[in-house]
Short mmCIF file of C-alpha atoms in Angstrom, two decimals:
data_model
loop_
_atom_site.label_atom_id
_atom_site.label_comp_id
_atom_site.label_asym_id
_atom_site.label_seq_id
_atom_site.Cartn_x
_atom_site.Cartn_y
_atom_site.Cartn_z
CA UNK A 1 84.60 97.31 94.74
CA UNK A 2 85.92 100.55 96.18
CA UNK A 3 87.84 103.57 95.38
CA UNK A 4 90.56 104.39 97.95
CA UNK A 5 92.07 107.69 96.96
CA UNK A 6 92.58 110.39 94.38
CA UNK A 7 95.90 112.20 93.73
CA UNK A 8 96.54 115.02 91.28
CA UNK A 9 100.18 115.86 90.36
CA UNK A 10 101.18 118.86 88.47
CA UNK A 11 103.80 118.97 85.57
CA UNK A 12 106.81 118.92 88.00
CA UNK A 13 105.56 116.06 90.03
CA UNK A 14 104.20 118.18 92.84
CA UNK A 15 101.14 117.05 94.79
CA UNK A 16 98.39 119.54 94.09
CA UNK A 17 95.34 117.55 95.34
CA UNK A 18 94.67 114.41 97.32
CA UNK A 19 91.51 112.95 98.56
CA UNK A 20 90.82 109.79 100.58
CA UNK A 21 87.56 108.40 99.67
CA UNK A 22 87.69 105.21 101.73
CA UNK A 23 90.21 104.08 104.20
CA UNK A 24 90.21 100.48 105.32
CA UNK A 25 90.51 100.29 109.14
CA UNK A 26 93.14 98.20 110.64
CA UNK A 27 93.48 98.66 114.33
CA UNK A 28 94.00 95.83 116.77
CA UNK A 29 94.09 95.91 120.49
CA UNK A 30 95.57 93.11 122.48
CA UNK A 31 96.59 92.36 126.07
CA UNK A 32 100.22 91.24 126.48
CA UNK A 33 102.12 89.56 129.22
CA UNK A 34 105.83 89.96 129.98
CA UNK A 35 107.97 89.40 127.95
CA UNK A 36 106.59 90.69 124.67
CA UNK A 37 106.45 88.05 121.97
CA UNK A 38 106.84 90.73 119.25
CA UNK A 39 109.87 92.87 118.48
CA UNK A 40 109.48 96.57 118.00
CA UNK A 41 111.78 98.97 116.27
CA UNK A 42 111.90 101.95 114.01
CA UNK A 43 113.13 105.51 113.86
CA UNK A 44 110.68 107.96 115.32
CA UNK A 45 107.69 105.73 115.62
CA UNK A 46 107.62 102.21 117.07
CA UNK A 47 106.83 99.60 114.46
CA UNK A 48 106.52 95.74 114.66
CA UNK A 49 109.63 94.47 113.00
CA UNK A 50 109.17 90.74 113.96
CA UNK A 51 106.46 88.57 115.26
CA UNK A 52 103.19 88.58 113.52
CA UNK A 53 100.06 87.05 115.10
CA UNK A 54 96.46 87.68 115.86
CA UNK A 55 96.05 90.34 113.20
CA UNK A 56 99.18 92.25 114.09
CA UNK A 57 101.39 92.59 111.00
CA UNK A 58 105.03 93.58 110.42
CA UNK A 59 104.95 97.40 109.69
CA UNK A 60 102.13 98.15 112.03
CA UNK A 61 102.86 101.06 114.28
CA UNK A 62 102.16 101.15 118.06
CA UNK A 63 99.25 103.52 118.50
CA UNK A 64 98.26 103.41 122.03
CA UNK A 65 99.12 101.84 125.41
CA UNK A 66 96.33 101.09 127.89
CA UNK A 67 94.25 103.50 125.78
CA UNK A 68 96.61 106.27 125.97
CA UNK A 69 97.88 107.52 122.53
CA UNK A 70 101.51 107.28 121.69
CA UNK A 71 103.05 110.23 120.06
CA UNK A 72 106.66 109.89 118.83
CA UNK A 73 107.61 107.29 121.27
CA UNK A 74 105.98 109.14 124.29
CA UNK A 75 102.75 108.98 126.14
CA UNK A 76 100.82 112.18 126.60
CA UNK A 77 102.29 112.43 130.13
CA UNK A 78 105.88 112.43 128.82
CA UNK A 79 106.72 108.84 129.89
CA UNK A 80 109.00 107.03 127.36
CA UNK A 81 107.28 104.15 125.61
CA UNK A 82 110.41 101.92 125.72
CA UNK A 83 110.77 102.23 129.48
CA UNK A 84 107.16 101.24 130.00
CA UNK A 85 107.53 98.19 127.79
CA UNK A 86 110.83 97.07 129.41
CA UNK A 87 109.48 97.25 132.87
CA UNK A 88 107.83 93.94 133.94
CA UNK A 89 105.76 95.77 136.61
CA UNK A 90 103.51 97.26 133.94
CA UNK A 91 102.27 94.11 132.72
CA UNK A 92 99.75 92.78 131.67
CA UNK A 93 99.49 95.70 129.27
CA UNK A 94 97.12 96.47 126.52
CA UNK A 95 98.79 97.57 123.28
CA UNK A 96 97.02 98.87 120.18
CA UNK A 97 98.55 98.38 116.74
CA UNK A 98 97.56 99.54 113.37
CA UNK A 99 98.48 101.14 110.08
CA UNK A 100 99.17 104.78 110.43
CA UNK A 101 97.43 107.26 108.10
CA UNK A 102 99.79 108.95 105.63
CA UNK A 103 100.85 112.40 106.75
CA UNK A 104 100.69 115.16 104.05
CA UNK A 105 104.42 115.37 103.83
CA UNK A 106 104.62 111.67 103.14
CA UNK A 107 102.02 112.09 100.44
CA UNK A 108 103.99 114.81 98.76
CA UNK A 109 107.06 112.54 98.81
CA UNK A 110 105.13 109.62 97.41
CA UNK A 111 103.83 111.87 94.66
CA UNK A 112 107.27 113.12 93.68
CA UNK A 113 108.46 109.51 93.86
CA UNK A 114 105.85 108.33 91.21
CA UNK A 115 106.77 111.19 88.79
CA UNK A 116 110.33 109.73 87.93
CA UNK A 117 108.99 106.15 88.11
CA UNK A 118 106.44 107.08 85.34
CA UNK A 119 109.32 108.62 83.28
CA UNK A 120 111.81 105.61 83.79
CA UNK A 121 109.07 103.17 82.81
CA UNK A 122 108.83 104.94 79.41
CA UNK A 123 112.53 105.06 79.00
CA UNK A 124 113.03 101.39 79.83
CA UNK A 125 110.39 100.34 77.22
CA UNK A 126 111.32 97.59 74.71
CA UNK A 127 108.93 99.21 72.21
CA UNK A 128 109.11 102.59 70.61
CA UNK A 129 107.03 105.60 71.85
CA UNK A 130 105.63 104.09 74.96
CA UNK A 131 103.82 106.15 77.54
CA UNK A 132 104.69 106.05 81.23
CA UNK A 133 102.89 103.77 83.82
CA UNK A 134 99.18 103.69 83.21
CA UNK A 135 98.26 100.88 85.52
CA UNK A 136 100.19 99.57 88.43
CA UNK A 137 98.95 96.38 89.94
CA UNK A 138 99.72 95.14 93.48
CA UNK A 139 97.98 92.28 95.28
CA UNK A 140 95.45 94.48 97.28
CA UNK A 141 95.06 97.47 95.14
CA UNK A 142 95.44 98.88 91.63
CA UNK A 143 96.81 102.37 90.73
CA UNK A 144 95.51 104.03 87.55
CA UNK A 145 97.34 107.03 86.09
CA UNK A 146 96.08 109.21 83.40
CA UNK A 147 98.41 111.93 82.02
CA UNK A 148 96.78 114.85 80.32
CA UNK A 149 98.32 116.53 77.32
CA UNK A 150 99.40 119.37 79.45
CA UNK A 151 101.39 116.95 81.65
CA UNK A 152 99.04 116.71 84.79
CA UNK A 153 98.74 113.37 86.25
CA UNK A 154 95.45 112.03 87.72
CA UNK A 155 96.10 109.07 89.90
CA UNK A 156 93.37 106.79 91.30
CA UNK A 157 93.86 104.09 93.88
CA UNK A 158 91.11 101.44 93.72
CA UNK A 159 90.30 97.89 94.50
CA UNK A 160 91.70 95.47 91.87
CA UNK A 161 88.21 94.62 90.68
CA UNK A 162 86.88 98.19 90.33
CA UNK A 163 85.60 98.85 86.71
CA UNK A 164 85.16 102.05 84.63
CA UNK A 165 88.32 103.75 86.11
CA UNK A 166 89.32 105.08 82.64
CA UNK A 167 86.12 106.96 82.25
CA UNK A 168 86.28 108.10 85.82
CA UNK A 169 89.78 109.49 85.40
CA UNK A 170 88.70 111.50 82.32
CA UNK A 171 85.68 112.73 84.32
CA UNK A 172 87.99 113.94 87.04
CA UNK A 173 90.03 115.75 84.36
CA UNK A 174 86.82 117.37 83.15
CA UNK A 175 85.96 118.34 86.72
CA UNK A 176 89.39 119.81 87.20
CA UNK A 177 88.95 121.80 83.98
CA UNK A 178 85.55 123.05 85.08
CA UNK A 179 85.84 123.73 88.69
CA UNK A 180 89.63 124.32 89.36
CA UNK A 181 90.90 125.98 86.12
CA UNK A 182 87.81 128.13 85.65
CA UNK A 183 88.08 129.42 89.25
CA UNK A 184 89.56 132.92 89.14
CA UNK A 185 91.23 132.51 92.44
CA UNK A 186 93.15 129.29 91.41
CA UNK A 187 96.58 129.76 90.33
CA UNK A 188 98.12 127.06 88.07
CA UNK A 189 100.27 124.30 89.48
CA UNK A 190 99.31 125.25 93.01
CA UNK A 191 97.25 123.18 95.46
CA UNK A 192 93.59 122.98 94.60
CA UNK A 193 91.38 124.35 97.28
CA UNK A 194 88.01 124.78 95.50
CA UNK A 195 84.95 123.67 97.24
CA UNK A 196 82.86 123.01 94.18
CA UNK A 197 85.71 120.77 92.90
CA UNK A 198 85.57 118.80 96.12
CA UNK A 199 81.87 118.18 96.14
CA UNK A 200 81.68 117.20 92.44
CA UNK A 201 84.71 114.84 92.81
CA UNK A 202 82.99 113.15 95.69
CA UNK A 203 79.74 112.78 93.77
CA UNK A 204 81.61 111.32 90.73
CA UNK A 205 83.41 108.78 92.96
CA UNK A 206 80.23 107.73 94.69
CA UNK A 207 78.46 107.18 91.44
CA UNK A 208 81.29 105.31 90.03
CA UNK A 209 81.46 103.03 92.98
CA UNK A 210 77.73 102.25 92.81
CA UNK A 211 77.47 101.66 89.05
CA UNK A 212 81.05 100.37 88.45
CA UNK A 213 80.77 102.36 85.16
CA UNK A 214 81.35 105.92 84.09
CA UNK A 215 80.27 107.10 80.76
CA UNK A 216 83.12 109.28 79.71
CA UNK A 217 82.66 112.48 77.73
CA UNK A 218 83.47 111.55 74.16
CA UNK A 219 85.03 114.91 73.46
CA UNK A 220 87.75 114.35 75.95
CA UNK A 221 88.70 110.80 74.87
CA UNK B 1 101.35 88.47 71.77
CA UNK B 2 105.09 88.85 72.35
CA UNK B 3 107.73 88.51 75.02
CA UNK B 4 110.29 91.31 74.75
CA UNK B 5 112.86 90.53 77.32
CA UNK B 6 113.64 88.96 80.71
CA UNK B 7 115.89 90.21 83.51
CA UNK B 8 116.93 88.16 86.52
CA UNK B 9 118.47 90.06 89.38
CA UNK B 10 119.84 88.75 92.76
CA UNK B 11 119.02 90.35 96.03
CA UNK B 12 121.91 92.83 95.78
CA UNK B 13 121.03 94.18 92.47
CA UNK B 14 123.46 92.29 90.28
CA UNK B 15 121.86 91.30 86.99
CA UNK B 16 122.40 87.55 86.75
CA UNK B 17 121.02 87.16 83.36
CA UNK B 18 119.40 89.26 80.60
CA UNK B 19 117.85 87.96 77.43
CA UNK B 20 115.80 89.68 74.67
CA UNK B 21 113.58 88.20 72.00
CA UNK B 22 111.54 90.64 70.14
CA UNK B 23 112.78 93.88 71.40
CA UNK B 24 112.34 96.62 68.80
CA UNK B 25 113.62 99.68 70.69
CA UNK B 26 117.19 99.31 71.65
CA UNK B 27 118.10 101.28 74.66
CA UNK B 28 120.17 104.47 74.27
CA UNK B 29 122.32 103.55 77.27
CA UNK B 30 124.75 100.74 77.86
CA UNK B 31 123.45 97.41 79.24
CA UNK B 32 125.08 98.00 82.62
CA UNK B 33 123.39 101.29 83.03
CA UNK B 34 120.07 99.89 81.92
CA UNK B 35 120.32 97.13 84.59
CA UNK B 36 120.97 99.63 87.21
CA UNK B 37 118.16 101.87 86.06
CA UNK B 38 115.82 98.86 85.89
CA UNK B 39 116.79 97.56 89.49
CA UNK B 40 116.58 101.04 90.85
CA UNK B 41 113.11 101.64 89.43
CA UNK B 42 111.85 98.29 90.90
CA UNK B 43 113.36 98.99 94.20
CA UNK B 44 111.57 102.41 94.26
CA UNK B 45 108.37 100.84 93.06
CA UNK B 46 108.43 98.29 95.85
CA UNK B 47 108.86 100.91 98.53
CA UNK B 48 106.27 103.18 96.84
CA UNK B 49 103.78 100.34 96.68
CA UNK B 50 104.36 99.32 100.25
CA UNK B 51 103.82 102.92 101.58
CA UNK B 52 100.94 104.02 99.43
CA UNK B 53 98.96 100.71 99.76
CA UNK B 54 95.87 101.19 101.88
CA UNK B 55 96.35 97.55 103.26
CA UNK B 56 99.18 95.49 104.72
CA UNK B 57 100.16 93.83 101.53
CA UNK B 58 101.68 90.42 101.25
CA UNK B 59 103.66 90.27 98.00
CA UNK B 60 102.99 93.89 96.97
CA UNK B 61 103.99 94.79 93.52
CA UNK B 62 102.83 92.50 90.70
CA UNK B 63 103.02 94.34 87.35
CA UNK B 64 102.63 97.64 85.62
CA UNK B 65 101.24 98.44 82.21
CA UNK B 66 102.10 101.37 79.87
CA UNK B 67 100.53 101.95 76.46
CA UNK B 68 103.07 99.68 74.78
CA UNK B 69 104.20 96.97 77.12
CA UNK B 70 103.59 95.25 80.38
CA UNK B 71 106.17 94.51 82.98
CA UNK B 72 105.74 91.44 85.17
CA UNK B 73 107.63 91.12 88.38
CA UNK B 74 108.13 88.18 90.69
CA UNK B 75 110.40 88.18 93.72
CA UNK B 76 111.29 85.09 95.66
CA UNK B 77 111.62 85.25 99.49
CA UNK B 78 115.37 84.96 98.98
CA UNK B 79 115.34 88.23 97.01
CA UNK B 80 115.87 86.92 93.59
CA UNK B 81 113.82 88.97 91.16
CA UNK B 82 112.60 87.98 87.83
CA UNK B 83 111.15 90.57 85.41
CA UNK B 84 109.64 89.93 82.08
CA UNK B 85 108.32 92.48 79.61
CA UNK B 86 105.46 91.41 77.36
CA UNK B 87 102.91 93.11 75.30
CA UNK B 88 99.90 94.72 76.88
CA UNK B 89 97.40 91.81 76.36
CA UNK B 90 99.40 89.10 78.30
CA UNK B 91 97.36 88.85 81.45
CA UNK B 92 99.22 87.10 84.08
CA UNK B 93 102.77 85.89 83.70
CA UNK B 94 103.34 85.24 87.34
CA UNK B 95 103.05 81.49 86.87
CA UNK B 96 105.49 81.69 84.12
CA UNK B 97 108.02 83.62 86.07
CA UNK B 98 107.63 81.08 88.96
CA UNK B 99 108.25 78.22 86.52
CA UNK B 100 111.32 79.91 85.23
CA UNK B 101 112.58 80.13 88.80
CA UNK B 102 111.64 76.72 89.92
CA UNK B 103 112.26 74.56 86.83
CA UNK B 104 114.99 76.49 85.25
CA UNK B 105 116.89 78.65 87.63
CA UNK B 106 116.89 76.12 90.53
CA UNK B 107 117.44 73.12 88.35
CA UNK B 108 120.31 74.41 86.14
CA UNK B 109 121.85 77.17 88.31
CA UNK B 110 121.40 76.32 91.90
CA UNK B 111 121.95 72.61 91.34
CA UNK B 112 125.01 73.28 89.32
CA UNK B 113 127.95 73.51 91.82
CA UNK B 114 130.05 75.28 89.12
CA UNK B 115 127.60 78.29 88.94
CA UNK B 116 128.43 80.95 91.44
CA UNK B 117 125.24 82.31 92.80
CA UNK B 118 126.03 86.15 92.97
CA UNK B 119 127.64 86.37 89.48
CA UNK B 120 126.14 86.60 86.04
CA UNK B 121 125.06 83.13 84.81
CA UNK B 122 127.42 81.60 82.33
CA UNK B 123 125.83 78.08 82.05
CA UNK B 124 125.07 77.39 78.43
CA UNK B 125 122.66 74.70 79.55
CA UNK B 126 120.62 77.30 81.42
CA UNK B 127 120.55 79.76 78.60
CA UNK B 128 119.30 77.03 76.10
CA UNK B 129 116.78 75.73 78.53
CA UNK B 130 115.45 79.27 79.15
CA UNK B 131 115.36 80.21 75.48
CA UNK B 132 113.48 77.00 74.73
CA UNK B 133 111.04 77.43 77.54
CA UNK B 134 110.29 81.08 76.55
CA UNK B 135 109.80 80.14 72.85
CA UNK B 136 107.51 77.33 73.83
CA UNK B 137 105.10 79.74 75.73
CA UNK B 138 101.77 80.45 74.11
CA UNK B 139 102.49 84.15 74.85
CA UNK B 140 105.61 84.06 72.67
CA UNK B 141 104.62 85.08 68.96
#
């Protein structure tokens, strides 16, 4: 059981808070000989587009060559990655692949992507007066969304088996009310930068992971 | 337990078949528009799930639940998408969707040389078989 991350969206679908509680690591380093048995492609970063094997998956990005980090298709000394990979003299070569962490901009985009999906799900409902997406299941994780009366969305990404997420989402709402809204330096709909909120949220997530349960405050439910 | 409706899309987003059983809320838009909206939503959900996922996922998106219904999604490697809306208490309809694909779509559409694969299905046999299959499910009613 694990809780991966927490996202908070404002009424307009803007991301006002995100926190990664646990990130599964997926980095693999392997030595290759010429020619490469995987095909790389992609726009600004190099990604595996064909040829899975030995833990390397399609969609993994090239992180490092012989221990030197790759940044936007270049090594720190400015050499182009493509040229290095195409030159047989550089082999055997050690390449490191892995899933890249989401950048803040990507997170903002994903948050504003979820906002209309939530609305469309309610619109396409075969029954009257349906809410938007509350739980979204994928094979490796589960997304829980709780929308407050004021339109804020609290999103939790967890392991599919995690229990007590409903109570935890309400607890996060309560924490938001206590430590973000009551903070005189916090302006509504803006990113949350409150230390007390951070620490209390972390504590709540840890507790929830340990016990698998969270007793929600009955006054909020 | 109820099954509301079923959509079958091909890999280009054409709605091959649509059928509804116990749907109470009729959509305020035309069928065509609804299909486009549904396909667009699924397409976005798929890319959303693939990007937000903390892992490398195999078959990514499975289902979502709202307060009133649950949408089950199954995609074959050829890009055929089956979508079924049921009530919230139906747990896993994946097997059902796979059966619809393997026992009904493949048998009565793919194996019928008169059925064009990228056009809405007109075969009456397919429609009656599908209707019979859905009505025989324990989740129906």
